[in-house]
Short mmCIF file of N, CA and C in Angstrom, two decimals:
data_model
loop_
_atom_site.label_atom_id
_atom_site.label_comp_id
_atom_site.label_asym_id
_atom_site.label_seq_id
_atom_site.Cartn_x
_atom_site.Cartn_y
_atom_site.Cartn_z
N MET A 188 -30.15 -65.98 -178.51
CA MET A 188 -31.33 -66.21 -179.74
C MET A 188 -31.34 -65.17 -180.16
N ASN A 189 -31.57 -65.44 -181.51
CA ASN A 189 -31.82 -64.07 -182.51
C ASN A 189 -32.74 -64.61 -183.83
N THR A 190 -33.24 -63.88 -184.41
CA THR A 190 -34.52 -64.13 -185.35
C THR A 190 -34.10 -63.00 -186.39
N ASN A 191 -34.11 -63.07 -187.47
CA ASN A 191 -34.56 -62.51 -188.37
C ASN A 191 -35.34 -62.50 -189.82
N PHE A 192 -36.61 -61.95 -190.01
CA PHE A 192 -37.30 -62.10 -191.29
C PHE A 192 -37.28 -60.84 -192.08
N SER A 193 -36.82 -60.70 -193.58
CA SER A 193 -37.73 -59.64 -194.41
C SER A 193 -38.08 -60.37 -195.49
N ALA A 194 -39.40 -59.68 -195.90
CA ALA A 194 -39.36 -60.11 -197.48
C ALA A 194 -40.39 -58.70 -198.29
N LYS A 195 -40.37 -58.81 -199.11
CA LYS A 195 -41.24 -57.78 -200.44
C LYS A 195 -42.31 -57.86 -200.97
N PHE A 196 -43.74 -57.85 -200.91
CA PHE A 196 -44.85 -58.42 -201.61
C PHE A 196 -45.43 -57.03 -202.27
N GLY A 197 -44.68 -56.98 -203.82
CA GLY A 197 -45.35 -55.55 -204.21
C GLY A 197 -45.17 -54.37 -203.67
N LYS A 198 -45.66 -53.61 -203.14
CA LYS A 198 -45.77 -52.67 -202.67
C LYS A 198 -45.33 -52.67 -201.21
N LEU A 199 -45.30 -53.67 -200.85
CA LEU A 199 -45.71 -53.78 -199.22
C LEU A 199 -44.07 -54.45 -198.80
N GLY A 200 -43.59 -53.86 -198.08
CA GLY A 200 -42.03 -54.65 -197.37
C GLY A 200 -42.62 -54.79 -196.07
N ILE A 201 -41.34 -55.77 -195.39
CA ILE A 201 -41.72 -56.12 -193.75
C ILE A 201 -40.25 -57.06 -193.70
N THR A 202 -40.14 -56.25 -192.68
CA THR A 202 -38.83 -56.20 -191.88
C THR A 202 -39.39 -56.13 -190.42
N VAL A 203 -38.80 -58.06 -189.97
CA VAL A 203 -38.87 -58.26 -187.93
C VAL A 203 -37.97 -58.71 -187.96
N ASN A 204 -37.47 -58.38 -186.52
CA ASN A 204 -36.38 -59.14 -186.03
C ASN A 204 -36.07 -59.16 -184.87
N TYR A 205 -35.68 -60.12 -183.71
CA TYR A 205 -35.58 -60.47 -182.82
C TYR A 205 -34.85 -61.20 -182.13
N GLY A 206 -34.43 -60.52 -180.91
CA GLY A 206 -33.22 -61.34 -180.36
C GLY A 206 -33.56 -61.22 -178.68
N ALA A 207 -33.14 -62.12 -177.68
CA ALA A 207 -33.08 -62.36 -176.43
C ALA A 207 -32.20 -63.21 -175.95
N GLY A 208 -31.79 -62.88 -174.42
CA GLY A 208 -30.66 -63.77 -173.91
C GLY A 208 -31.05 -64.06 -172.37
N GLY A 209 -30.07 -64.46 -172.04
CA GLY A 209 -30.23 -64.52 -170.08
C GLY A 209 -29.61 -65.88 -170.06
N ASN A 210 -30.04 -65.81 -168.23
CA ASN A 210 -29.24 -67.12 -167.57
C ASN A 210 -30.51 -67.38 -166.52
N PHE A 211 -30.43 -68.76 -166.53
CA PHE A 211 -31.49 -69.43 -165.30
C PHE A 211 -30.50 -69.86 -164.09
N ASN A 212 -31.05 -69.09 -163.06
CA ASN A 212 -30.53 -69.07 -161.48
C ASN A 212 -28.65 -69.35 -162.20
N LEU A 213 -28.22 -68.55 -162.19
CA LEU A 213 -27.03 -68.60 -162.04
C LEU A 213 -26.25 -68.38 -160.72
N LYS A 214 -25.48 -69.21 -160.14
CA LYS A 214 -25.31 -69.67 -158.54
C LYS A 214 -24.01 -69.04 -158.43
N GLY A 215 -23.70 -68.62 -157.29
CA GLY A 215 -22.32 -68.05 -156.30
C GLY A 215 -22.39 -67.97 -155.11
N SER A 216 -21.09 -68.31 -154.36
CA SER A 216 -21.42 -68.31 -153.07
C SER A 216 -19.95 -67.02 -152.32
N SER A 217 -20.23 -66.84 -151.16
CA SER A 217 -19.36 -65.60 -150.35
C SER A 217 -19.01 -66.54 -149.23
N SER A 218 -18.02 -65.84 -148.21
CA SER A 218 -17.90 -66.48 -147.24
C SER A 218 -16.83 -64.93 -146.85
N SER A 219 -16.70 -64.25 -146.10
CA SER A 219 -16.45 -63.39 -144.95
C SER A 219 -15.83 -63.81 -143.57
N VAL A 220 -15.20 -63.66 -142.62
CA VAL A 220 -14.24 -63.18 -142.21
C VAL A 220 -13.87 -62.14 -140.99
N THR A 221 -14.67 -61.21 -140.13
CA THR A 221 -13.75 -59.85 -139.78
C THR A 221 -13.38 -60.75 -138.11
N THR A 222 -12.21 -60.04 -138.07
CA THR A 222 -11.58 -60.40 -136.37
C THR A 222 -11.82 -58.87 -136.24
N PRO A 223 -11.79 -58.17 -135.28
CA PRO A 223 -11.16 -56.81 -135.03
C PRO A 223 -10.25 -56.74 -133.95
N HIS A 224 -8.85 -55.86 -134.14
CA HIS A 224 -7.99 -55.92 -133.80
C HIS A 224 -8.66 -54.81 -132.55
N ALA A 225 -8.79 -53.81 -132.91
CA ALA A 225 -9.26 -52.96 -131.62
C ALA A 225 -10.67 -53.87 -130.54
N GLN A 226 -10.29 -53.22 -128.83
CA GLN A 226 -11.50 -54.10 -128.48
C GLN A 226 -13.06 -52.97 -128.74
N THR A 227 -13.99 -54.37 -129.52
CA THR A 227 -15.71 -53.73 -129.39
C THR A 227 -16.42 -54.86 -128.70
N SER A 228 -17.15 -54.85 -129.75
CA SER A 228 -18.14 -55.67 -128.49
C SER A 228 -18.80 -57.01 -129.35
N TYR A 229 -17.48 -57.82 -130.22
CA TYR A 229 -17.79 -59.07 -130.74
C TYR A 229 -16.29 -59.16 -130.90
N THR A 230 -15.49 -60.60 -131.07
CA THR A 230 -14.67 -61.41 -131.16
C THR A 230 -14.12 -61.71 -132.52
N LYS A 231 -15.53 -62.08 -133.09
CA LYS A 231 -15.05 -62.34 -134.25
C LYS A 231 -16.95 -62.63 -135.35
N ARG A 232 -16.68 -62.50 -136.45
CA ARG A 232 -17.99 -61.73 -137.01
C ARG A 232 -17.70 -62.94 -138.44
N GLU A 233 -18.70 -64.04 -138.47
CA GLU A 233 -18.27 -64.67 -139.90
C GLU A 233 -19.76 -64.80 -140.81
N LEU A 234 -19.25 -64.46 -142.03
CA LEU A 234 -20.62 -64.26 -142.67
C LEU A 234 -20.54 -65.47 -144.19
N ARG A 235 -21.39 -65.96 -144.65
CA ARG A 235 -21.47 -67.13 -145.10
C ARG A 235 -22.55 -66.90 -146.59
N GLY A 236 -22.57 -66.78 -147.10
CA GLY A 236 -23.88 -66.76 -148.49
C GLY A 236 -24.05 -67.39 -149.18
N GLN A 237 -24.86 -67.58 -150.43
CA GLN A 237 -25.86 -68.09 -151.34
C GLN A 237 -26.43 -67.07 -151.95
N ARG A 238 -25.94 -67.28 -153.53
CA ARG A 238 -26.76 -66.23 -154.18
C ARG A 238 -27.22 -66.82 -155.57
N THR A 239 -28.26 -66.26 -156.10
CA THR A 239 -29.11 -67.00 -157.40
C THR A 239 -29.05 -65.83 -158.12
N MET A 240 -28.68 -65.83 -159.02
CA MET A 240 -29.07 -64.55 -160.49
C MET A 240 -29.69 -65.41 -161.54
N PRO A 241 -30.91 -64.99 -161.74
CA PRO A 241 -31.82 -65.38 -163.03
C PRO A 241 -31.77 -63.73 -163.87
N ASN A 242 -31.58 -63.82 -164.93
CA ASN A 242 -31.45 -62.47 -165.92
C ASN A 242 -32.09 -63.11 -167.06
N PHE A 243 -33.13 -61.53 -167.57
CA PHE A 243 -33.19 -62.03 -169.05
C PHE A 243 -33.41 -60.53 -169.78
N TRP A 244 -33.25 -60.64 -170.95
CA TRP A 244 -32.96 -59.41 -171.72
C TRP A 244 -33.54 -59.72 -172.72
N ASN A 245 -34.38 -58.76 -173.62
CA ASN A 245 -34.39 -58.92 -175.17
C ASN A 245 -34.65 -57.55 -176.08
N PHE A 246 -34.88 -57.83 -177.48
CA PHE A 246 -34.89 -56.33 -177.96
C PHE A 246 -35.42 -57.10 -179.40
N GLY A 247 -36.23 -56.36 -180.04
CA GLY A 247 -37.23 -56.68 -181.17
C GLY A 247 -37.40 -55.31 -182.14
N ASN A 248 -37.79 -55.29 -183.34
CA ASN A 248 -38.32 -54.49 -184.22
C ASN A 248 -39.26 -55.13 -185.22
N ALA A 249 -40.22 -54.15 -185.81
CA ALA A 249 -41.14 -54.80 -186.44
C ALA A 249 -41.70 -53.53 -187.23
N GLU A 250 -41.27 -53.69 -188.82
CA GLU A 250 -41.52 -52.51 -189.59
C GLU A 250 -42.05 -52.79 -191.23
N LEU A 251 -43.17 -51.89 -191.39
CA LEU A 251 -43.99 -52.14 -192.30
C LEU A 251 -44.18 -51.03 -193.19
N ASN A 252 -43.69 -50.86 -194.66
CA ASN A 252 -43.41 -50.05 -195.28
C ASN A 252 -44.39 -50.28 -196.94
N TYR A 253 -45.14 -48.96 -197.20
CA TYR A 253 -45.85 -49.29 -198.09
C TYR A 253 -45.60 -48.23 -199.13
N GLU A 254 -45.57 -48.81 -200.58
CA GLU A 254 -45.05 -47.56 -201.35
C GLU A 254 -46.53 -46.97 -202.39
N LEU A 255 -46.80 -46.40 -201.80
CA LEU A 255 -48.76 -45.26 -202.09
C LEU A 255 -47.89 -45.13 -203.68
N ASP A 256 -47.59 -44.53 -203.84
CA ASP A 256 -46.49 -44.55 -205.32
C ASP A 256 -45.25 -44.04 -205.89
N SER A 257 -44.87 -43.77 -206.82
CA SER A 257 -43.00 -43.84 -206.83
C SER A 257 -42.69 -42.70 -206.22
N LEU A 258 -43.33 -41.92 -205.68
CA LEU A 258 -42.83 -40.48 -204.94
C LEU A 258 -43.39 -40.55 -203.61
N ASN A 259 -44.56 -41.33 -203.00
CA ASN A 259 -44.75 -41.41 -202.00
C ASN A 259 -44.89 -42.67 -201.11
N THR A 260 -44.14 -42.83 -199.95
CA THR A 260 -44.12 -43.78 -198.96
C THR A 260 -44.38 -43.40 -197.26
N ILE A 261 -45.21 -44.68 -196.99
CA ILE A 261 -45.78 -44.84 -195.44
C ILE A 261 -44.82 -45.90 -194.98
N SER A 262 -44.67 -45.81 -193.55
CA SER A 262 -44.40 -46.78 -193.03
C SER A 262 -44.81 -46.62 -191.49
N THR A 263 -44.87 -48.11 -191.04
CA THR A 263 -45.09 -48.19 -189.34
C THR A 263 -44.19 -49.06 -189.10
N TYR A 264 -43.65 -48.81 -187.27
CA TYR A 264 -42.70 -49.52 -186.64
C TYR A 264 -42.92 -49.80 -185.42
N GLY A 265 -42.84 -50.81 -184.54
CA GLY A 265 -42.68 -50.84 -183.51
C GLY A 265 -41.52 -51.45 -182.77
N ASN A 266 -40.99 -51.12 -181.35
CA ASN A 266 -39.74 -51.85 -181.34
C ASN A 266 -40.17 -52.00 -179.64
N ILE A 267 -39.30 -53.06 -179.12
CA ILE A 267 -39.44 -53.98 -177.82
C ILE A 267 -37.79 -53.88 -177.40
N GLY A 268 -38.08 -53.61 -176.15
CA GLY A 268 -36.64 -53.95 -175.26
C GLY A 268 -36.71 -54.53 -174.12
N GLY A 269 -35.66 -54.12 -173.46
CA GLY A 269 -35.41 -54.41 -171.85
C GLY A 269 -35.43 -55.82 -171.60
N GLY A 270 -35.78 -55.63 -169.90
CA GLY A 270 -35.73 -57.14 -169.45
C GLY A 270 -35.65 -56.71 -168.14
N SER A 271 -34.85 -57.49 -167.54
CA SER A 271 -35.47 -57.85 -165.33
C SER A 271 -33.65 -58.73 -164.89
N ASN A 272 -33.18 -57.91 -164.22
CA ASN A 272 -32.33 -58.73 -163.45
C ASN A 272 -32.74 -58.98 -161.81
N CYS A 273 -32.61 -59.88 -161.59
CA CYS A 273 -33.32 -60.92 -160.13
C CYS A 273 -31.56 -61.37 -159.42
N THR A 274 -31.69 -60.96 -157.64
CA THR A 274 -31.03 -60.97 -157.05
C THR A 274 -31.37 -62.15 -155.73
N LYS A 275 -30.59 -63.68 -155.51
CA LYS A 275 -31.97 -64.08 -154.36
C LYS A 275 -30.56 -64.17 -153.29
N LEU A 276 -30.01 -64.00 -152.29
CA LEU A 276 -29.36 -63.71 -151.60
C LEU A 276 -29.81 -64.20 -149.80
N GLU A 277 -29.28 -65.22 -149.75
CA GLU A 277 -29.62 -65.85 -148.49
C GLU A 277 -27.69 -66.37 -148.01
N GLN A 278 -27.77 -65.26 -146.66
CA GLN A 278 -26.82 -65.12 -145.78
C GLN A 278 -26.93 -65.67 -144.22
N THR A 279 -26.28 -66.49 -143.58
CA THR A 279 -25.72 -66.66 -142.30
C THR A 279 -24.67 -65.88 -141.88
N ILE A 280 -24.84 -64.96 -140.53
CA ILE A 280 -24.40 -64.10 -139.74
C ILE A 280 -23.87 -65.03 -138.44
N ILE A 281 -22.70 -65.33 -138.26
CA ILE A 281 -22.30 -65.74 -136.69
C ILE A 281 -21.28 -64.88 -136.16
N THR A 282 -21.93 -64.33 -134.79
CA THR A 282 -21.37 -63.53 -134.28
C THR A 282 -20.54 -64.26 -133.05
N ASP A 283 -19.20 -64.07 -132.64
CA ASP A 283 -18.42 -64.55 -131.35
C ASP A 283 -18.20 -63.71 -130.22
N TYR A 284 -18.57 -63.23 -129.32
CA TYR A 284 -18.95 -62.27 -127.98
C TYR A 284 -17.72 -63.05 -127.12
N PRO A 285 -17.03 -62.01 -126.33
CA PRO A 285 -15.78 -62.68 -125.65
C PRO A 285 -16.42 -62.90 -124.10
N SER A 286 -17.90 -62.33 -123.75
CA SER A 286 -18.13 -62.99 -122.09
C SER A 286 -19.73 -63.56 -122.25
N GLN A 287 -20.24 -64.07 -123.76
CA GLN A 287 -21.52 -64.98 -123.82
C GLN A 287 -21.55 -65.42 -124.97
N PRO A 288 -22.44 -66.40 -125.28
CA PRO A 288 -22.49 -67.51 -126.34
C PRO A 288 -22.71 -66.80 -127.64
N SER A 289 -22.32 -67.37 -128.68
CA SER A 289 -22.19 -67.00 -129.98
C SER A 289 -23.53 -66.82 -130.53
N SER A 290 -24.05 -66.02 -131.56
CA SER A 290 -25.25 -65.87 -132.01
C SER A 290 -25.55 -65.87 -133.81
N THR A 291 -26.63 -67.02 -134.22
CA THR A 291 -26.49 -66.95 -135.06
C THR A 291 -27.70 -65.91 -135.81
N SER A 292 -27.82 -65.11 -136.55
CA SER A 292 -28.91 -64.30 -137.44
C SER A 292 -28.72 -64.91 -139.23
N PHE A 293 -29.67 -64.07 -139.97
CA PHE A 293 -29.98 -64.87 -141.36
C PHE A 293 -30.62 -63.55 -141.81
N TYR A 294 -30.02 -63.28 -143.14
CA TYR A 294 -30.08 -62.02 -143.84
C TYR A 294 -30.98 -62.55 -144.73
N ASN A 295 -31.92 -61.80 -145.97
CA ASN A 295 -32.38 -62.82 -146.87
C ASN A 295 -32.54 -61.73 -147.87
N LEU A 296 -32.13 -61.17 -149.13
CA LEU A 296 -32.35 -60.38 -149.74
C LEU A 296 -33.24 -61.15 -151.23
N LYS A 297 -33.92 -60.16 -151.64
CA LYS A 297 -34.69 -60.61 -152.80
C LYS A 297 -34.75 -59.10 -154.07
N SER A 298 -33.99 -59.07 -154.41
CA SER A 298 -33.87 -57.82 -155.31
C SER A 298 -34.68 -58.23 -157.32
N LYS A 299 -34.87 -57.21 -157.46
CA LYS A 299 -35.25 -57.59 -158.76
C LYS A 299 -35.82 -55.84 -159.43
N ASN A 300 -35.12 -55.41 -160.77
CA ASN A 300 -35.19 -54.72 -161.12
C ASN A 300 -35.93 -55.13 -162.41
N ASN A 301 -36.85 -54.43 -163.21
CA ASN A 301 -37.71 -54.52 -163.94
C ASN A 301 -37.26 -53.06 -165.52
N TYR A 302 -37.07 -53.11 -166.47
CA TYR A 302 -36.31 -52.48 -167.53
C TYR A 302 -37.10 -52.72 -168.69
N PRO A 303 -38.70 -53.07 -168.75
CA PRO A 303 -39.24 -52.85 -170.57
C PRO A 303 -39.24 -51.70 -170.70
N ASN A 304 -39.51 -51.30 -172.05
CA ASN A 304 -39.07 -50.38 -172.84
C ASN A 304 -40.32 -50.80 -174.13
N ILE A 305 -40.61 -49.27 -174.77
CA ILE A 305 -41.52 -50.07 -176.14
C ILE A 305 -41.75 -48.57 -176.65
N SER A 306 -41.77 -48.91 -178.06
CA SER A 306 -41.66 -47.61 -178.97
C SER A 306 -42.06 -48.01 -180.64
N THR A 307 -43.34 -47.02 -180.60
CA THR A 307 -44.03 -47.15 -182.09
C THR A 307 -43.67 -46.00 -182.45
N GLY A 308 -43.69 -46.22 -183.88
CA GLY A 308 -44.50 -44.67 -184.77
C GLY A 308 -44.57 -45.04 -186.45
N LEU A 309 -44.61 -43.88 -186.89
CA LEU A 309 -45.64 -43.51 -188.09
C LEU A 309 -44.72 -42.52 -188.78
N ASP A 310 -44.26 -42.96 -190.22
CA ASP A 310 -43.40 -42.10 -191.11
C ASP A 310 -44.37 -42.25 -192.27
N PHE A 311 -44.22 -40.62 -192.68
CA PHE A 311 -44.41 -40.78 -194.51
C PHE A 311 -43.48 -39.32 -194.86
N ILE A 312 -42.84 -40.17 -196.07
CA ILE A 312 -41.76 -39.61 -197.12
C ILE A 312 -42.06 -39.60 -198.32
N ARG A 313 -42.09 -37.89 -198.86
CA ARG A 313 -42.30 -38.07 -200.22
C ARG A 313 -41.09 -37.67 -201.02
N LYS A 314 -41.07 -37.67 -202.09
CA LYS A 314 -40.35 -37.10 -203.06
C LYS A 314 -40.65 -36.35 -203.85
N PHE A 315 -39.83 -35.75 -204.57
CA PHE A 315 -40.42 -34.74 -206.25
C PHE A 315 -40.03 -35.48 -207.61
N SER A 316 -40.85 -35.18 -207.90
CA SER A 316 -40.74 -35.64 -209.27
C SER A 316 -39.55 -35.08 -209.96
N ASN A 317 -39.65 -33.68 -210.12
CA ASN A 317 -38.40 -32.90 -210.35
C ASN A 317 -37.07 -33.22 -209.96
N ASN A 318 -36.75 -33.76 -208.92
CA ASN A 318 -35.49 -34.04 -208.04
C ASN A 318 -35.92 -35.43 -207.37
N LYS A 319 -35.71 -36.63 -207.24
CA LYS A 319 -35.51 -37.72 -206.25
C LYS A 319 -34.83 -37.12 -205.15
N GLU A 320 -33.80 -36.53 -205.20
CA GLU A 320 -33.04 -36.20 -203.93
C GLU A 320 -33.71 -34.86 -203.33
N ARG A 321 -35.06 -34.39 -203.68
CA ARG A 321 -35.45 -33.86 -202.72
C ARG A 321 -36.95 -34.35 -202.14
N GLU A 322 -36.59 -34.10 -200.65
CA GLU A 322 -37.19 -35.01 -200.12
C GLU A 322 -38.30 -34.28 -198.28
N PHE A 323 -39.46 -34.37 -198.67
CA PHE A 323 -40.18 -34.39 -197.23
C PHE A 323 -40.60 -35.47 -196.81
N SER A 324 -40.41 -35.34 -195.24
CA SER A 324 -41.01 -36.13 -194.17
C SER A 324 -41.49 -35.63 -192.94
N ILE A 325 -42.69 -36.70 -192.75
CA ILE A 325 -43.31 -36.44 -191.25
C ILE A 325 -42.90 -37.57 -190.61
N ARG A 326 -42.81 -37.51 -189.37
CA ARG A 326 -42.44 -38.65 -188.17
C ARG A 326 -43.10 -38.57 -186.90
N LEU A 327 -43.85 -39.50 -186.96
CA LEU A 327 -44.37 -39.40 -185.22
C LEU A 327 -44.06 -40.79 -184.56
N ASN A 328 -43.64 -40.14 -183.35
CA ASN A 328 -42.97 -41.22 -182.87
C ASN A 328 -43.58 -41.44 -181.33
N GLY A 329 -43.91 -42.97 -179.99
CA GLY A 329 -44.22 -42.48 -179.03
C GLY A 329 -42.97 -43.41 -178.08
N GLU A 330 -42.41 -43.17 -177.10
CA GLU A 330 -41.65 -44.28 -176.37
C GLU A 330 -42.20 -44.16 -174.87
N PHE A 331 -42.36 -45.64 -174.43
CA PHE A 331 -42.82 -45.47 -173.59
C PHE A 331 -42.07 -46.88 -172.33
N ALA A 332 -41.56 -46.45 -171.21
CA ALA A 332 -40.46 -47.19 -170.51
C ALA A 332 -40.68 -47.22 -169.22
N ASP A 333 -40.13 -48.28 -168.14
CA ASP A 333 -40.44 -48.31 -166.71
C ASP A 333 -39.15 -48.63 -166.57
N ALA A 334 -38.46 -48.22 -165.11
CA ALA A 334 -37.52 -48.82 -164.64
C ALA A 334 -37.82 -49.09 -162.97
N ASN A 335 -37.97 -50.24 -162.69
CA ASN A 335 -39.14 -50.41 -160.95
C ASN A 335 -38.12 -51.48 -160.71
N THR A 336 -37.44 -50.84 -159.13
CA THR A 336 -36.48 -51.73 -158.79
C THR A 336 -37.56 -52.30 -157.31
N LEU A 337 -37.06 -53.66 -157.13
CA LEU A 337 -38.09 -53.93 -156.02
C LEU A 337 -36.89 -54.62 -155.04
N LEU A 338 -36.97 -54.16 -153.45
CA LEU A 338 -35.60 -55.07 -152.84
C LEU A 338 -36.66 -55.25 -151.54
N PRO A 339 -37.35 -56.30 -151.34
CA PRO A 339 -37.34 -56.89 -150.23
C PRO A 339 -36.85 -57.26 -149.21
N THR A 340 -36.68 -56.76 -147.99
CA THR A 340 -35.28 -57.90 -147.38
C THR A 340 -35.73 -58.37 -146.09
N SER A 341 -35.39 -59.10 -144.95
CA SER A 341 -35.68 -60.06 -143.59
C SER A 341 -34.00 -60.29 -143.21
N GLN A 342 -34.49 -59.81 -141.88
CA GLN A 342 -32.99 -60.37 -141.13
C GLN A 342 -33.32 -60.60 -139.83
N LEU A 343 -33.29 -62.05 -139.41
CA LEU A 343 -33.69 -62.64 -138.40
C LEU A 343 -32.83 -62.65 -137.31
N ASN A 344 -32.91 -61.39 -135.80
CA ASN A 344 -31.84 -61.93 -135.59
C ASN A 344 -32.31 -62.61 -133.79
N PRO A 345 -31.62 -62.99 -133.00
CA PRO A 345 -32.01 -63.28 -131.82
C PRO A 345 -32.53 -62.33 -131.03
N GLY A 346 -33.87 -62.34 -130.66
CA GLY A 346 -34.60 -61.13 -130.40
C GLY A 346 -35.20 -60.33 -130.85
N THR A 347 -34.63 -59.92 -132.22
CA THR A 347 -35.04 -58.88 -132.86
C THR A 347 -34.95 -59.39 -134.37
N ASP A 348 -36.30 -59.07 -134.98
CA ASP A 348 -36.23 -59.64 -136.17
C ASP A 348 -37.16 -58.28 -136.85
N ARG A 349 -36.37 -58.31 -138.44
CA ARG A 349 -36.25 -56.89 -139.46
C ARG A 349 -36.69 -57.01 -140.47
N PHE A 350 -37.84 -56.65 -141.24
CA PHE A 350 -38.46 -57.10 -142.34
C PHE A 350 -38.82 -55.21 -143.03
N ILE A 351 -38.17 -55.20 -144.23
CA ILE A 351 -38.23 -53.81 -145.12
C ILE A 351 -38.04 -54.17 -146.50
N ASP A 352 -39.29 -53.29 -146.79
CA ASP A 352 -39.77 -53.28 -148.37
C ASP A 352 -39.31 -51.98 -148.95
N ASN A 353 -38.34 -51.99 -149.62
CA ASN A 353 -37.88 -50.79 -150.30
C ASN A 353 -38.14 -50.82 -152.07
N CYS A 354 -39.50 -50.23 -152.60
CA CYS A 354 -40.21 -50.12 -153.80
C CYS A 354 -39.33 -49.02 -154.75
N SER A 355 -38.89 -48.84 -156.03
CA SER A 355 -38.77 -47.75 -156.42
C SER A 355 -39.71 -48.11 -157.92
N ILE A 356 -40.74 -47.06 -158.70
CA ILE A 356 -41.60 -47.79 -159.67
C ILE A 356 -41.05 -46.26 -160.41
N ALA A 357 -40.79 -46.12 -161.61
CA ALA A 357 -40.75 -45.10 -162.11
C ALA A 357 -40.95 -45.48 -163.92
N GLY A 358 -41.50 -44.51 -164.23
CA GLY A 358 -42.13 -44.59 -165.84
C GLY A 358 -42.06 -43.21 -166.61
N ASN A 359 -41.39 -43.65 -167.91
CA ASN A 359 -41.28 -42.50 -168.81
C ASN A 359 -42.03 -42.63 -170.05
N LYS A 360 -42.52 -41.32 -170.75
CA LYS A 360 -43.25 -41.31 -171.62
C LYS A 360 -42.93 -40.14 -172.61
N GLN A 361 -42.46 -40.30 -173.67
CA GLN A 361 -41.87 -39.35 -174.79
C GLN A 361 -42.89 -39.92 -176.35
N TYR A 362 -43.17 -38.14 -176.58
CA TYR A 362 -43.94 -38.50 -177.83
C TYR A 362 -42.95 -37.35 -178.76
N THR A 363 -42.84 -37.67 -179.93
CA THR A 363 -41.96 -36.76 -181.11
C THR A 363 -42.92 -36.77 -182.26
N ILE A 364 -43.09 -35.58 -182.25
CA ILE A 364 -43.38 -35.25 -183.89
C ILE A 364 -42.22 -34.40 -184.83
N GLN A 365 -41.80 -34.57 -186.04
CA GLN A 365 -41.15 -34.19 -186.27
C GLN A 365 -40.64 -34.25 -187.64
N THR A 366 -40.53 -33.08 -188.41
CA THR A 366 -40.38 -32.79 -190.43
C THR A 366 -39.44 -32.76 -190.48
N ASP A 367 -38.96 -33.25 -191.92
CA ASP A 367 -37.53 -32.36 -191.86
C ASP A 367 -37.89 -32.38 -193.85
N TYR A 368 -36.86 -31.51 -194.32
CA TYR A 368 -37.22 -31.26 -195.44
C TYR A 368 -35.58 -30.91 -196.15
N VAL A 369 -35.22 -32.12 -196.92
CA VAL A 369 -34.44 -32.14 -197.57
C VAL A 369 -34.20 -31.01 -199.36
N HIS A 370 -33.24 -30.38 -199.50
CA HIS A 370 -33.48 -29.56 -200.43
C HIS A 370 -31.92 -29.46 -201.47
N PRO A 371 -31.54 -30.47 -202.45
CA PRO A 371 -30.11 -30.59 -203.23
C PRO A 371 -29.73 -29.54 -203.69
N LEU A 372 -28.76 -28.74 -203.58
CA LEU A 372 -28.46 -27.50 -204.14
C LEU A 372 -27.13 -27.72 -205.27
N LYS A 373 -27.41 -26.76 -206.53
CA LYS A 373 -26.52 -27.23 -207.60
C LYS A 373 -25.67 -27.03 -207.51
N ASN A 374 -24.07 -27.98 -208.14
CA ASN A 374 -22.84 -28.01 -208.24
C ASN A 374 -21.80 -28.77 -207.51
N ASN A 375 -22.99 -30.24 -206.94
CA ASN A 375 -22.86 -31.47 -206.47
C ASN A 375 -21.87 -30.32 -204.58
N GLN A 376 -23.24 -29.17 -204.05
CA GLN A 376 -22.69 -28.85 -203.05
C GLN A 376 -23.63 -29.63 -201.88
N THR A 377 -23.16 -29.88 -200.53
CA THR A 377 -23.69 -30.59 -199.39
C THR A 377 -25.26 -30.16 -198.95
N THR A 378 -26.28 -30.61 -198.67
CA THR A 378 -27.23 -29.97 -198.07
C THR A 378 -27.49 -30.86 -196.61
N TYR A 379 -27.96 -30.13 -195.77
CA TYR A 379 -28.42 -30.24 -194.22
C TYR A 379 -29.73 -30.42 -193.98
N PRO A 380 -30.47 -31.33 -193.71
CA PRO A 380 -32.16 -30.90 -193.49
C PRO A 380 -32.27 -29.95 -192.38
N LEU A 381 -33.89 -29.52 -192.74
CA LEU A 381 -34.05 -28.28 -191.70
C LEU A 381 -34.97 -29.22 -190.78
N ASN A 382 -35.04 -29.27 -189.25
CA ASN A 382 -36.19 -29.58 -188.66
C ASN A 382 -36.88 -29.09 -187.81
N TYR A 383 -37.85 -29.37 -187.48
CA TYR A 383 -39.22 -28.22 -187.13
C TYR A 383 -39.72 -28.96 -185.91
#
């Protein structure tokens, strides 16, 4: 899904776009059989699994700009993005032994990754009446992002059960203040902005 909108009302300009996508309960299955050639504690091990994967991602941007006059413009904007990935795995493990009955155990995993990010900013751009290519700008920007991973697992074995929770929570914040000055040279020479 994608949508775009832009409009201008006199000195005010508006631009909005947003996109999103993903899948709902994408299913899959897997199976494997292990038969060791060398002597081990078991003669055969079979794994059967069912997996479900719901995922979502999105991105968007909104910007407002206003012409204070013919030389000065101010604009503000915001961005969103990221999404989440999930995996649900249910697995049955059947193990055959040489001198004892077979055992059956169950393994369940539910993983989730979240990675939302947001940024916002404010720009001021000034041009000069004696030369419209001469420009001075101030930009303020903030970015905020998370990267979280949740991995709860359970393993149900005959006589022994295991429950494990692995969680990773991470956040990132960045702030930027930037000024640029562009000064055109004579005779069509190329100029580069000075950043401070």
